[in-house]
Amino acid sequence: MPILPDLLQANLNIVFCGTAPGTVSAQRGAYYANAGNAFWRTLFEVGLTPHQVSPKDFQGITQYKLGLTDLAKQVYGADSSLKKSDFGPSQLREKILHFNPKILAFTSKRAGQEFLGCKVQCGLQHEKIGNTVLFVLPSPSGLARSHWRIEPWQELAALCR
């Protein structure tokens, strides 16, 4: 049983994919639920949602043509606690081929690297999954605050306009 449910459907602009839910998110049963996580605030700041969505209301995110999933569906915790065997890149690839969003956006370099199997930089990637383009974002986690930059998030939002 997954820690958090996928929020995937046809005709999405962006599917956000993290590595795995953090401990607070797993406890609360909501994506990006830790108060120190900038995910929901950033979606609003870059114009992807018309107001700041609360983590407890994550299931309504599809109304904004946004979806949510994680690369590791059966475990939770900080990235430093995750093992390569926790990730399911082939399962994610199947989901993206099935739902065909415009963009798959990894919400951390670790998620992008685990999926692509190589080092990545933030921004638009060369690889695609079918018609879906791939984008890597700096992590909104409070644990990654020293690497935070909003500019890649702004670039992602501009791709949807």
Short mmCIF file of C-alpha atoms in Angstrom, two decimals:
data_model
loop_
_atom_site.label_atom_id
_atom_site.label_comp_id
_atom_site.label_asym_id
_atom_site.label_seq_id
_atom_site.Cartn_x
_atom_site.Cartn_y
_atom_site.Cartn_z
CA MET A 1 0.00 0.00 0.00
CA PRO A 2 1.45 3.39 -0.97
CA ILE A 3 2.24 5.91 1.78
CA LEU A 4 0.39 8.63 -0.18
CA PRO A 5 -2.00 8.12 -3.11
CA ASP A 6 -1.05 9.21 -6.61
CA LEU A 7 -3.06 12.14 -7.92
CA LEU A 8 -2.87 11.41 -11.62
CA GLN A 9 -5.34 11.79 -14.45
CA ALA A 10 -5.38 12.68 -18.14
CA ASN A 11 -4.87 16.27 -19.34
CA LEU A 12 -2.58 17.48 -16.56
CA ASN A 13 -0.08 20.25 -17.26
CA ILE A 14 2.42 19.16 -14.60
CA VAL A 15 2.90 16.07 -12.46
CA PHE A 16 5.16 16.82 -9.50
CA CYS A 17 7.25 13.85 -8.39
CA GLY A 18 9.18 13.78 -5.13
CA THR A 19 11.55 11.12 -3.89
CA ALA A 20 9.30 9.87 -1.05
CA PRO A 21 7.02 11.49 1.51
CA GLY A 22 8.84 13.02 4.45
CA THR A 23 8.05 11.83 7.96
CA VAL A 24 5.58 14.65 8.69
CA SER A 25 3.82 14.11 5.35
CA ALA A 26 3.49 10.38 6.06
CA GLN A 27 2.14 11.07 9.56
CA ARG A 28 -0.39 13.62 8.29
CA GLY A 29 -1.30 11.70 5.13
CA ALA A 30 -0.66 14.73 2.92
CA TYR A 31 1.96 15.73 0.37
CA TYR A 32 4.54 18.37 1.41
CA ALA A 33 2.89 18.74 4.85
CA ASN A 34 5.88 19.93 6.89
CA ALA A 35 5.51 23.63 7.77
CA GLY A 36 9.12 24.19 6.63
CA ASN A 37 8.39 22.89 3.13
CA ALA A 38 7.94 25.66 0.54
CA PHE A 39 6.04 23.54 -2.05
CA TRP A 40 2.51 24.89 -1.61
CA ARG A 41 3.63 28.50 -1.08
CA THR A 42 5.83 28.30 -4.19
CA LEU A 43 3.02 26.96 -6.40
CA PHE A 44 1.04 30.07 -5.52
CA GLU A 45 4.00 32.47 -5.79
CA VAL A 46 4.84 31.33 -9.34
CA GLY A 47 1.19 31.39 -10.43
CA LEU A 48 0.43 27.68 -10.73
CA THR A 49 -2.44 27.96 -8.22
CA PRO A 50 -4.75 30.98 -7.70
CA HIS A 51 -4.30 30.82 -3.92
CA GLN A 52 -2.05 28.96 -1.50
CA VAL A 53 -3.38 25.43 -1.17
CA SER A 54 -3.13 23.84 2.26
CA PRO A 55 -1.41 20.44 2.44
CA LYS A 56 -4.62 18.94 3.90
CA ASP A 57 -6.42 19.97 0.69
CA PHE A 58 -3.87 18.30 -1.62
CA GLN A 59 -6.49 16.05 -3.23
CA GLY A 60 -8.02 19.08 -4.97
CA ILE A 61 -4.79 19.91 -6.81
CA THR A 62 -5.97 18.30 -10.05
CA GLN A 63 -8.49 21.14 -10.54
CA TYR A 64 -5.44 23.29 -11.37
CA LYS A 65 -4.23 20.68 -13.91
CA LEU A 66 -1.50 19.57 -11.49
CA GLY A 67 -0.78 16.05 -10.25
CA LEU A 68 1.30 14.47 -7.49
CA THR A 69 3.32 11.28 -7.05
CA ASP A 70 6.58 10.03 -5.55
CA LEU A 71 9.37 7.89 -6.94
CA ALA A 72 9.32 5.72 -3.79
CA LYS A 73 5.72 4.79 -2.97
CA GLN A 74 6.24 2.27 -0.13
CA VAL A 75 8.64 4.16 2.19
CA TYR A 76 8.95 7.58 3.77
CA GLY A 77 11.65 9.69 5.38
CA ALA A 78 14.47 12.05 4.57
CA ASP A 79 16.31 11.51 1.28
CA SER A 80 19.42 10.50 3.23
CA SER A 81 17.55 7.47 4.61
CA LEU A 82 16.36 6.19 1.21
CA LYS A 83 18.04 3.34 -0.66
CA LYS A 84 18.24 2.90 -4.43
CA SER A 85 16.01 -0.18 -4.10
CA ASP A 86 13.21 2.00 -2.64
CA PHE A 87 12.64 3.76 -5.97
CA GLY A 88 10.40 2.60 -8.80
CA PRO A 89 11.50 4.38 -11.97
CA SER A 90 9.87 1.85 -14.31
CA GLN A 91 6.53 2.15 -12.49
CA LEU A 92 6.71 5.95 -12.76
CA ARG A 93 7.54 5.71 -16.47
CA GLU A 94 4.45 3.51 -17.02
CA LYS A 95 2.20 5.98 -15.16
CA ILE A 96 3.52 8.93 -17.17
CA LEU A 97 3.08 7.08 -20.48
CA HIS A 98 -0.49 6.22 -19.47
CA PHE A 99 -1.58 9.70 -18.27
CA ASN A 100 0.63 11.72 -20.66
CA PRO A 101 1.00 15.01 -18.75
CA LYS A 102 2.76 17.89 -20.51
CA ILE A 103 5.53 18.00 -17.90
CA LEU A 104 6.93 15.65 -15.25
CA ALA A 105 8.64 17.87 -12.67
CA PHE A 106 10.93 16.25 -10.11
CA THR A 107 10.84 18.21 -6.86
CA SER A 108 14.47 17.48 -6.06
CA LYS A 109 17.69 16.73 -7.87
CA ARG A 110 17.80 13.37 -6.05
CA ALA A 111 14.44 12.34 -7.55
CA GLY A 112 15.59 13.37 -11.03
CA GLN A 113 18.91 11.56 -10.64
CA GLU A 114 17.28 8.37 -9.37
CA PHE A 115 14.85 8.39 -12.29
CA LEU A 116 17.32 9.31 -15.03
CA GLY A 117 20.23 7.32 -13.60
CA CYS A 118 22.73 10.18 -13.88
CA LYS A 119 23.67 13.52 -12.35
CA VAL A 120 21.24 16.30 -13.25
CA GLN A 121 21.05 20.07 -13.07
CA CYS A 122 17.87 21.99 -12.35
CA GLY A 123 15.79 22.92 -15.36
CA LEU A 124 14.46 21.32 -18.51
CA GLN A 125 16.03 17.92 -19.29
CA HIS A 126 16.88 16.43 -22.69
CA GLU A 127 15.04 13.15 -22.12
CA LYS A 128 11.28 12.79 -22.61
CA ILE A 129 8.77 10.10 -21.72
CA GLY A 130 6.60 9.85 -24.81
CA ASN A 131 5.42 13.45 -25.30
CA THR A 132 6.07 14.44 -21.68
CA VAL A 133 9.04 16.72 -21.04
CA LEU A 134 11.08 16.33 -17.86
CA PHE A 135 12.03 19.16 -15.53
CA VAL A 136 14.14 19.11 -12.35
CA LEU A 137 13.47 21.57 -9.54
CA PRO A 138 15.42 22.46 -6.40
CA SER A 139 13.85 20.77 -3.40
CA PRO A 140 11.29 22.84 -1.47
CA SER A 141 12.12 20.87 1.70
CA GLY A 142 13.30 22.85 4.69
CA LEU A 143 16.22 20.38 4.89
CA ALA A 144 17.44 21.65 1.50
CA ARG A 145 17.00 25.37 2.23
CA SER A 146 20.68 26.13 1.53
CA HIS A 147 20.13 25.01 -2.11
CA TRP A 148 16.78 26.79 -2.58
CA ARG A 149 16.19 28.94 -5.67
CA ILE A 150 12.77 30.01 -6.94
CA GLU A 151 13.98 30.71 -10.50
CA PRO A 152 13.62 27.12 -11.79
CA TRP A 153 10.07 27.06 -10.40
CA GLN A 154 9.36 30.29 -12.29
CA GLU A 155 10.80 28.73 -15.48
CA LEU A 156 8.54 25.70 -14.99
CA ALA A 157 5.46 27.91 -14.57
CA ALA A 158 6.40 29.84 -17.73
CA LEU A 159 6.45 26.53 -19.69
CA CYS A 160 2.74 26.10 -18.86
CA ARG A 161 1.67 29.51 -20.13
#
